mmCIF file of C-alpha atoms in Angstrom:
data_model
loop_
_atom_site.group_PDB
_atom_site.id
_atom_site.type_symbol
_atom_site.label_atom_id
_atom_site.label_comp_id
_atom_site.label_asym_id
_atom_site.label_seq_id
_atom_site.Cartn_x
_atom_site.Cartn_y
_atom_site.Cartn_z
ATOM 1 C CA MET A 241 88.909 81.719 -11.909
ATOM 2 C CA ALA A 242 87.229 84.761 -10.386
ATOM 3 C CA GLU A 243 83.756 85.599 -11.808
ATOM 4 C CA ARG A 244 82.288 88.988 -12.249
ATOM 5 C CA ASN A 245 80.577 89.220 -8.756
ATOM 6 C CA ASN A 246 83.978 88.943 -7.011
ATOM 7 C CA CYS A 247 85.492 92.453 -7.500
ATOM 8 C CA GLU A 248 87.926 92.015 -4.454
ATOM 9 C CA SER A 249 89.682 89.062 -5.831
ATOM 10 C CA MET A 250 89.688 90.184 -9.455
ATOM 11 C CA GLU A 251 91.264 93.444 -8.430
ATOM 12 C CA TYR A 252 93.682 91.745 -6.083
ATOM 13 C CA ILE A 253 94.827 89.396 -8.902
ATOM 14 C CA THR A 254 94.822 91.701 -12.000
ATOM 15 C CA GLY A 255 94.580 95.279 -10.752
ATOM 16 C CA PHE A 256 91.334 95.550 -12.847
ATOM 17 C CA ARG A 257 88.749 97.440 -10.805
ATOM 18 C CA GLY A 258 85.745 96.851 -13.229
ATOM 19 C CA SER A 259 82.637 95.026 -12.224
ATOM 20 C CA SER A 260 82.488 92.567 -14.919
ATOM 21 C CA GLY A 261 85.242 89.991 -15.823
ATOM 22 C CA ALA A 262 86.765 86.653 -15.342
ATOM 23 C CA VAL A 263 90.292 85.854 -14.405
ATOM 24 C CA ILE A 264 92.190 82.760 -15.767
ATOM 25 C CA VAL A 265 95.743 82.025 -14.323
ATOM 26 C CA SER A 266 98.073 79.392 -15.309
ATOM 27 C CA ARG A 267 101.710 78.861 -14.940
ATOM 28 C CA ASP A 268 102.449 80.290 -18.224
ATOM 29 C CA ARG A 269 99.425 82.604 -18.749
ATOM 30 C CA SER A 270 97.365 85.269 -17.241
ATOM 31 C CA CYS A 271 94.222 86.420 -18.964
ATOM 32 C CA LEU A 272 91.398 88.779 -18.107
ATOM 33 C CA VAL A 273 88.030 88.385 -19.826
ATOM 34 C CA THR A 274 85.814 91.337 -19.793
ATOM 35 C CA ASP A 275 83.306 93.334 -21.935
ATOM 36 C CA GLY A 276 83.744 96.263 -24.292
ATOM 37 C CA ARG A 277 82.671 98.647 -21.652
ATOM 38 C CA TYR A 278 85.915 97.929 -19.779
ATOM 39 C CA ALA A 279 88.420 97.698 -22.644
ATOM 40 C CA LEU A 280 90.369 100.877 -21.942
ATOM 41 C CA GLN A 281 89.947 100.516 -18.286
ATOM 42 C CA ALA A 282 91.363 97.025 -18.281
ATOM 43 C CA LYS A 283 94.156 97.909 -20.537
ATOM 44 C CA VAL A 284 95.317 100.681 -18.255
ATOM 45 C CA GLN A 285 94.768 98.834 -14.924
ATOM 46 C CA SER A 286 95.981 95.220 -15.794
ATOM 47 C CA PRO A 287 99.114 93.791 -17.115
ATOM 48 C CA PHE A 288 97.156 90.629 -17.924
ATOM 49 C CA GLU A 289 96.313 89.602 -21.619
ATOM 50 C CA LEU A 290 92.972 90.962 -22.290
ATOM 51 C CA ARG A 291 90.180 89.105 -23.983
ATOM 52 C CA MET A 292 87.057 90.997 -24.973
ATOM 53 C CA GLN A 293 83.720 89.321 -24.532
ATOM 54 C CA GLY A 294 82.456 90.259 -27.957
ATOM 55 C CA SER A 295 78.952 89.643 -28.911
ATOM 56 C CA GLY A 296 78.707 86.532 -26.798
ATOM 57 C CA THR A 297 78.215 86.061 -23.017
ATOM 58 C CA LEU A 298 81.021 86.253 -20.440
ATOM 59 C CA PRO A 299 80.744 82.582 -19.669
ATOM 60 C CA GLU A 300 80.805 81.776 -23.248
ATOM 61 C CA LYS A 301 83.983 83.723 -23.778
ATOM 62 C CA THR A 302 85.584 82.471 -20.618
ATOM 63 C CA LEU A 303 84.893 78.844 -21.881
ATOM 64 C CA GLU A 304 86.414 79.732 -25.120
ATOM 65 C CA VAL A 305 89.717 80.906 -23.508
ATOM 66 C CA LEU A 306 89.617 77.818 -21.092
ATOM 67 C CA ALA A 307 89.315 75.593 -24.183
ATOM 68 C CA GLU A 308 92.553 77.008 -25.630
ATOM 69 C CA GLY A 309 94.460 75.396 -22.780
ATOM 70 C CA ARG A 310 95.085 71.902 -21.486
ATOM 71 C CA TRP A 311 93.822 72.150 -17.998
ATOM 72 C CA GLN A 312 94.106 69.228 -15.576
ATOM 73 C CA THR A 313 92.754 71.166 -12.736
ATOM 74 C CA ALA A 314 90.793 74.455 -12.408
ATOM 75 C CA GLY A 315 90.077 76.492 -9.331
ATOM 76 C CA TYR A 316 86.956 78.510 -8.772
ATOM 77 C CA GLU A 317 85.453 80.429 -5.937
ATOM 78 C CA ALA A 318 82.182 78.530 -5.071
ATOM 79 C CA ASN A 319 80.912 81.442 -3.080
ATOM 80 C CA ARG A 320 81.032 83.595 -6.297
ATOM 81 C CA LEU A 321 80.026 81.291 -8.981
ATOM 82 C CA THR A 322 76.552 80.346 -9.852
ATOM 83 C CA VAL A 323 75.804 76.653 -10.246
ATOM 84 C CA ARG A 324 74.630 77.446 -13.892
ATOM 85 C CA LEU A 325 77.962 79.064 -14.677
ATOM 86 C CA PHE A 326 80.024 76.218 -12.957
ATOM 87 C CA GLU A 327 78.054 73.634 -14.924
ATOM 88 C CA ALA A 328 78.803 75.485 -18.128
ATOM 89 C CA LEU A 329 82.524 75.725 -17.345
ATOM 90 C CA LYS A 330 82.914 72.090 -16.112
ATOM 91 C CA PRO A 331 83.993 70.630 -19.538
ATOM 92 C CA ALA A 332 87.116 72.776 -19.652
ATOM 93 C CA ALA A 333 89.004 70.786 -17.058
ATOM 94 C CA PRO A 334 88.698 67.173 -15.799
ATOM 95 C CA ARG A 335 89.293 68.332 -12.076
ATOM 96 C CA TRP A 336 87.824 71.418 -10.239
ATOM 97 C CA ARG A 337 89.029 72.550 -6.819
ATOM 98 C CA ASP A 338 87.137 75.219 -4.696
ATOM 99 C CA ALA A 339 89.610 77.990 -4.156
ATOM 100 C CA SER A 340 87.290 80.123 -2.048
ATOM 101 C CA ALA A 341 89.464 80.209 1.069
ATOM 102 C CA LEU A 342 92.798 80.668 -0.916
ATOM 103 C CA LEU A 343 92.277 84.121 -2.451
ATOM 104 C CA PRO A 344 91.132 85.901 0.722
ATOM 105 C CA ALA A 345 93.959 84.386 2.617
ATOM 106 C CA LEU A 346 96.283 85.709 -0.155
ATOM 107 C CA ARG A 347 94.682 89.103 0.205
ATOM 108 C CA ARG A 348 95.299 89.202 3.875
ATOM 109 C CA THR A 349 99.107 88.665 3.475
ATOM 110 C CA LYS A 350 100.829 91.846 2.696
ATOM 111 C CA ASP A 351 104.250 92.112 1.046
ATOM 112 C CA GLU A 352 106.601 94.937 1.713
ATOM 113 C CA VAL A 353 105.307 97.262 -0.925
ATOM 114 C CA GLU A 354 101.773 96.973 0.554
ATOM 115 C CA VAL A 355 102.853 97.418 4.055
ATOM 116 C CA ALA A 356 104.670 100.569 3.014
ATOM 117 C CA ALA A 357 101.630 101.926 1.168
ATOM 118 C CA ILE A 358 99.648 101.294 4.234
ATOM 119 C CA ARG A 359 102.027 103.053 6.620
ATOM 120 C CA LYS A 360 102.164 105.948 4.139
ATOM 121 C CA ALA A 361 98.352 106.290 4.160
ATOM 122 C CA GLY A 362 98.263 106.075 7.770
ATOM 123 C CA SER A 363 100.812 109.000 8.155
ATOM 124 C CA ILE A 364 98.515 111.032 5.737
ATOM 125 C CA ALA A 365 95.371 110.538 7.678
#
């Protein structure tokens, strides 16, 4: 799960460039939780299932979405998640793993499409 202050990982995973959101990914589901200010932007930028925060808080809606699954292990970015939010989310899964090093490593690895885009940008500059 990427929380609102980690725009780099959230954008890399979902394509969504907003500044408020949470990302939930499992083998069979990919979900982006954000607030109403970003509804149109999220629909345009991300193929993920979109869940709107509504009148509650982002952590409350994220916990609601997590509660819909049967999570054995959940990942989070410790350097991006407050202790308060982590404590609120802990009941959603029996085990939690710090994935702080995983997402930046994935962002550093480029596939053929990303390499081609970088080369094209370099040739334009």
